[in-house]
Tab-separated table of C-alpha atoms and ligand atoms in Angstrom:
chain	number	residue	atom	x	y	z
A	1	UNK	CA	0.000	0.000	0.000
A	2	UNK	CA	1.424	3.359	-0.983
A	3	UNK	CA	0.947	6.067	1.609
A	4	UNK	CA	-0.220	9.233	-0.090
A	5	UNK	CA	2.045	12.272	-0.064
A	6	UNK	CA	0.676	15.795	-0.289
A	7	UNK	CA	3.522	18.188	-0.967
A	8	UNK	CA	3.344	21.985	-1.001
A	9	UNK	CA	5.615	23.666	-3.538
A	10	UNK	CA	5.641	27.259	-2.329
A	11	UNK	CA	7.711	28.437	-5.308
A	12	UNK	CA	9.048	31.998	-4.838
A	13	UNK	CA	6.372	33.077	-2.365
A	14	UNK	CA	6.216	34.019	1.291
A	15	UNK	CA	7.935	36.017	3.992
A	16	UNK	CA	9.124	35.082	7.483
A	17	UNK	CA	5.831	36.322	8.809
A	18	UNK	CA	3.535	34.609	6.337
A	19	UNK	CA	5.475	31.355	6.609
A	20	UNK	CA	5.157	31.323	10.401
A	21	UNK	CA	1.394	31.692	10.020
A	22	UNK	CA	1.138	29.076	7.302
A	23	UNK	CA	3.169	26.526	9.271
A	24	UNK	CA	1.175	27.191	12.423
A	25	UNK	CA	-2.021	26.440	10.515
A	26	UNK	CA	-0.596	23.275	8.974
A	27	UNK	CA	0.691	22.008	12.327
A	28	UNK	CA	-2.641	22.632	14.019
A	29	UNK	CA	-4.532	20.735	11.334
A	30	UNK	CA	-2.090	17.893	10.672
A	31	UNK	CA	-3.354	15.304	13.171
A	32	UNK	CA	-6.735	14.527	11.526
A	33	UNK	CA	-5.023	13.945	8.170
A	34	UNK	CA	-2.233	11.779	9.567
A	35	UNK	CA	-3.069	9.000	7.098
A	36	UNK	CA	-1.451	11.210	4.464
A	37	UNK	CA	2.179	12.326	4.581
A	38	UNK	CA	2.591	16.108	4.393
A	39	UNK	CA	5.653	17.981	3.161
A	40	UNK	CA	6.430	21.624	2.375
A	41	UNK	CA	8.988	23.134	0.016
A	42	UNK	CA	9.971	26.703	0.951
A	43	UNK	CA	12.457	28.964	-0.817
A	44	UNK	CA	16.008	28.142	0.376
A	45	UNK	CA	16.342	31.173	2.637
A	46	UNK	CA	13.445	30.044	4.843
A	47	UNK	CA	14.776	26.537	5.364
A	48	UNK	CA	16.110	27.286	8.846
A	49	UNK	CA	12.806	28.780	9.899
A	50	UNK	CA	10.874	25.825	8.490
A	51	UNK	CA	13.153	23.318	10.201
A	52	UNK	CA	12.775	25.135	13.494
A	53	UNK	CA	8.984	25.222	13.180
A	54	UNK	CA	8.516	21.647	11.961
A	55	UNK	CA	11.113	19.668	13.928
A	56	UNK	CA	9.350	17.092	16.045
A	57	UNK	CA	6.133	17.292	14.008
A	58	UNK	CA	4.893	14.820	11.403
A	59	UNK	CA	5.289	17.346	8.577
A	60	UNK	CA	8.360	16.873	6.365
A	61	UNK	CA	10.205	19.556	4.409
A	62	UNK	CA	12.615	19.989	1.552
A	63	UNK	CA	13.629	22.402	-1.181
A	64	UNK	CA	12.558	23.138	-4.724
A	65	UNK	CA	15.970	22.602	-6.298
A	66	UNK	CA	19.588	21.693	-5.551
A	67	UNK	CA	22.918	21.793	-7.331
A	68	UNK	CA	24.243	18.792	-9.209
A	69	UNK	CA	27.680	19.758	-7.845
A	70	UNK	CA	29.128	18.771	-4.475
A	71	UNK	CA	30.815	22.058	-3.497
A	72	UNK	CA	33.080	24.757	-4.861
A	73	UNK	CA	32.979	27.797	-7.120
A	74	UNK	CA	29.331	27.683	-8.199
A	75	UNK	CA	27.993	31.106	-7.302
A	76	UNK	CA	24.370	31.104	-6.271
A	77	UNK	CA	24.030	27.333	-6.038
A	78	UNK	CA	23.078	25.163	-3.053
A	79	UNK	CA	24.542	21.686	-2.507
A	80	UNK	CA	22.804	18.592	-1.235
A	81	UNK	CA	25.072	18.409	1.814
A	82	UNK	CA	23.784	21.858	2.807
A	83	UNK	CA	20.216	20.592	2.637
A	84	UNK	CA	21.267	17.816	4.993
A	85	UNK	CA	22.316	20.444	7.513
A	86	UNK	CA	18.639	21.412	7.619
A	87	UNK	CA	17.409	17.800	7.686
A	88	UNK	CA	15.490	17.928	4.425
A	89	UNK	CA	13.657	14.699	3.665
A	90	UNK	CA	12.928	15.526	0.027
A	91	UNK	CA	14.051	17.765	-2.804
A	92	UNK	CA	12.115	18.590	-5.966
A	93	UNK	CA	14.106	18.106	-9.185
A	94	UNK	CA	13.187	18.927	-12.749
A	95	UNK	CA	10.159	21.078	-12.027
A	96	UNK	CA	8.837	22.384	-15.351
A	97	UNK	CA	9.627	25.962	-14.318
A	98	UNK	CA	13.275	24.926	-13.873
A	99	UNK	CA	13.219	23.116	-17.195
A	100	UNK	CA	11.529	25.847	-19.218
A	101	UNK	CA	12.624	29.087	-17.511
A	102	UNK	CA	16.133	28.045	-16.471
A	103	UNK	CA	17.035	25.657	-19.256
A	104	UNK	CA	17.437	22.496	-17.179
A	105	UNK	CA	17.887	19.565	-19.519
A	106	UNK	CA	16.927	15.944	-18.930
A	107	UNK	CA	20.599	15.201	-18.355
A	108	UNK	CA	21.045	17.961	-15.765
A	109	UNK	CA	17.857	16.896	-13.974
A	110	UNK	CA	19.173	13.331	-13.845
A	111	UNK	CA	22.427	14.569	-12.319
A	112	UNK	CA	20.493	16.570	-9.719
A	113	UNK	CA	18.467	13.461	-8.934
A	114	UNK	CA	21.752	11.589	-8.432
A	115	UNK	CA	23.178	14.381	-6.262
A	116	UNK	CA	20.175	14.214	-3.955
A	117	UNK	CA	20.418	10.453	-3.591
A	118	UNK	CA	24.116	10.675	-2.883
A	119	UNK	CA	23.396	12.667	0.270
A	120	UNK	CA	20.418	10.545	1.272
A	121	UNK	CA	17.664	12.999	0.345
A	122	UNK	CA	14.698	11.639	-1.596
A	123	UNK	CA	14.251	13.350	-4.939
A	124	UNK	CA	10.785	14.168	-6.259
A	125	UNK	CA	11.295	13.937	-10.006
A	126	UNK	CA	8.897	16.114	-12.001
A	127	UNK	CA	7.910	15.113	-15.509
A	128	UNK	CA	5.230	16.404	-17.827
A	129	UNK	CA	4.384	17.609	-21.305
A	130	UNK	CA	3.566	21.083	-22.636
A	131	UNK	CA	0.218	21.866	-24.238
A	132	UNK	CA	1.823	21.774	-27.659
A	133	UNK	CA	3.225	18.331	-26.978
A	134	UNK	CA	-0.143	17.059	-25.741
A	135	UNK	CA	-1.835	18.432	-28.826
A	136	UNK	CA	0.770	16.713	-30.990
A	137	UNK	CA	-0.006	13.434	-29.236
A	138	UNK	CA	3.530	13.009	-27.895
A	139	UNK	CA	2.752	13.123	-24.156
A	140	UNK	CA	3.959	9.581	-23.560
A	141	UNK	CA	7.191	9.936	-25.490
A	142	UNK	CA	8.038	13.190	-23.663
A	143	UNK	CA	7.387	11.684	-20.241
A	144	UNK	CA	9.254	8.529	-21.219
A	145	UNK	CA	12.287	10.570	-22.355
A	146	UNK	CA	12.337	12.572	-19.094
A	147	UNK	CA	12.063	9.403	-17.022
A	148	UNK	CA	14.589	7.453	-19.080
A	149	UNK	CA	17.323	10.024	-18.462
A	150	UNK	CA	17.088	9.252	-14.745
A	151	UNK	CA	16.561	5.497	-15.136
A	152	UNK	CA	19.621	5.199	-17.365
A	153	UNK	CA	21.840	7.159	-14.997
A	154	UNK	CA	20.620	5.860	-11.642
A	155	UNK	CA	18.805	2.590	-12.344
A	156	UNK	CA	15.236	1.701	-11.467
A	157	UNK	CA	16.164	0.690	-7.896
A	158	UNK	CA	16.827	4.373	-7.218
A	159	UNK	CA	13.063	4.812	-7.135
A	160	UNK	CA	12.914	2.822	-3.910
A	161	UNK	CA	13.913	6.151	-2.362
A	162	UNK	CA	12.347	8.619	-4.739
A	163	UNK	CA	8.996	10.005	-5.790
A	164	UNK	CA	7.708	10.996	-9.230
A	165	UNK	CA	5.404	13.922	-9.893
A	166	UNK	CA	3.474	14.046	-13.141
A	167	UNK	CA	2.778	17.695	-13.848
A	168	UNK	CA	1.319	18.565	-17.231
A	169	UNK	CA	2.830	21.988	-17.936
A	170	UNK	CA	-0.480	23.279	-19.313
A	171	UNK	CA	-2.140	22.619	-15.971
A	172	UNK	CA	0.414	24.385	-13.765
A	173	UNK	CA	-0.859	27.639	-12.324
A	174	UNK	CA	-3.463	27.897	-15.077
A	175	UNK	CA	-6.540	26.750	-13.198
A	176	UNK	CA	-6.889	24.095	-15.886
A	177	UNK	CA	-6.542	20.674	-14.262
A	178	UNK	CA	-6.031	17.395	-16.074
A	179	UNK	CA	-9.145	15.279	-15.752
A	180	UNK	CA	-8.722	12.334	-13.391
A	181	UNK	CA	-8.780	10.036	-16.445
A	182	UNK	CA	-6.134	12.057	-18.304
A	183	UNK	CA	-3.885	12.035	-15.257
A	184	UNK	CA	-4.499	8.363	-14.479
A	185	UNK	CA	-3.545	7.384	-18.028
A	186	UNK	CA	-0.136	9.037	-17.743
A	187	UNK	CA	0.413	7.784	-14.191
A	188	UNK	CA	-0.306	4.220	-15.330
A	189	UNK	CA	2.076	4.724	-18.253
A	190	UNK	CA	4.851	5.911	-15.896
A	191	UNK	CA	4.300	2.927	-13.615
A	192	UNK	CA	4.386	0.580	-16.600
A	193	UNK	CA	7.696	2.089	-17.678
A	194	UNK	CA	9.139	1.408	-14.216
A	195	UNK	CA	7.644	-2.098	-14.252
A	196	UNK	CA	9.458	-2.927	-17.495
A	197	UNK	CA	12.630	-2.682	-15.415
A	198	UNK	CA	11.402	-3.826	-12.009
A	199	UNK	CA	7.788	-4.582	-11.088
A	200	UNK	CA	8.382	-4.489	-7.327
A	201	UNK	CA	9.841	-1.004	-7.509
A	202	UNK	CA	7.017	0.062	-9.832
A	203	UNK	CA	4.380	-1.120	-7.387
A	204	UNK	CA	6.017	0.758	-4.526
A	205	UNK	CA	6.813	4.083	-6.209
A	206	UNK	CA	4.581	7.007	-5.373
A	207	UNK	CA	3.486	9.051	-8.381
A	208	UNK	CA	2.013	12.437	-7.463
A	209	UNK	CA	-0.169	14.589	-9.674
A	210	UNK	CA	0.515	18.317	-9.939
A	211	UNK	CA	-1.184	21.131	-11.813
A	212	UNK	CA	-3.961	23.299	-10.392
A	213	UNK	CA	-4.840	20.701	-7.780
A	214	UNK	CA	-7.110	22.072	-5.089
A	215	UNK	CA	-9.597	20.821	-2.524
A	216	UNK	CA	-12.409	20.969	-5.079
A	217	UNK	CA	-10.776	18.494	-7.499
A	218	UNK	CA	-8.551	16.513	-5.133
A	219	UNK	CA	-11.086	13.845	-4.151
A	220	UNK	CA	-11.575	12.679	-7.733
A	221	UNK	CA	-7.892	12.854	-8.629
A	222	UNK	CA	-6.729	11.066	-5.496
A	223	UNK	CA	-9.307	8.317	-6.011
A	224	UNK	CA	-7.511	7.148	-9.161
A	225	UNK	CA	-5.570	3.896	-8.864
A	226	UNK	CA	-2.147	5.288	-9.744
A	227	UNK	CA	-2.360	8.769	-8.228
A	228	UNK	CA	-0.532	8.644	-4.922
A	229	UNK	CA	-0.747	12.241	-3.818
A	230	UNK	CA	-0.253	15.750	-5.082
A	231	UNK	CA	2.410	18.350	-5.694
A	232	UNK	CA	0.510	21.511	-4.928
A	233	UNK	CA	1.555	25.024	-5.915
A	234	UNK	CA	-0.912	27.867	-5.427
A	235	UNK	CA	-3.283	25.946	-3.175
A	236	UNK	CA	-0.465	25.072	-0.756
A	237	UNK	CA	-0.070	28.693	0.330
A	238	UNK	CA	-3.173	28.521	2.495
A	239	UNK	CA	-3.184	26.061	5.385
A	240	UNK	CA	-6.917	25.365	5.156
A	241	UNK	CA	-6.857	24.574	1.457
A	242	UNK	CA	-3.664	22.506	1.729
A	243	UNK	CA	-5.141	20.460	4.580
A	244	UNK	CA	-8.405	20.022	2.709
A	245	UNK	CA	-6.453	18.453	-0.162
A	246	UNK	CA	-4.786	16.127	2.328
A	247	UNK	CA	-8.187	15.231	3.769
A	248	UNK	CA	-9.316	14.249	0.287
A	249	UNK	CA	-6.529	11.675	0.264
A	250	UNK	CA	-7.458	10.085	3.609
B	1	LIG	P1	-0.090	24.776	-9.189
B	1	LIG	O1	1.452	24.349	-9.273
B	1	LIG	O2	-0.729	23.870	-8.179
B	1	LIG	O3	-0.084	26.194	-8.773
B	1	LIG	O4	-0.663	24.557	-10.551
B	1	LIG	C1	1.844	23.015	-9.179
B	1	LIG	C2	3.344	22.922	-9.327
B	1	LIG	O5	3.914	23.664	-10.124
B	1	LIG	O6	4.002	22.119	-8.634
């Protein structure tokens, strides 16, 4: 049985003050949704604050990115070992905003995935097609290519300690959600791709859906056989809404 994971990707939002309030709300409402694992992903600079607020609670935390490098002259970058100093459980790699706005390639994403694993932090690998790609009917080949880069570098067993997030780019921040059937189809495809290499790993791997997920559509999405949680952007910035999504997964 795969325990659902509801993860809040805060992106470049928040302040010390708003984050304190948000975390307070999440902590207060976490117990009734304990069947679901919760995690939050603040901007790097708030990691210390988040660790301080969440230590000893059931809520996990991590970051939205990391460097593929170990240390050295890489101005502006943050290494996996540094994330360990703040006890991050997870790190998001290959988010579509990193891929499209910052030019991260499949190869770089795979190396970031490897860097996270090397320091014992579970990567959440994001994959997903653009609207143009969906319209061209190449959704599966795009997702397969993104996944293959990681599988070829790290092997399927790496997914024993990793999570996948399917995020159709056209659904991110647009208010346009994939239908549960559309999402389920791609999730099942991803699991089948893992199963070609190792069926035990495939059965265990959590595959989250992301893209305009909110309380109002979470019940239907999370009811699908291969949807094991959500990677939530906008709706994770409000404790009530974030917790309501988690409740939908209980
Ligand atoms: P959204 O973002 O929920 O605001 O669409 C999801 C994501 O980018 O992870």
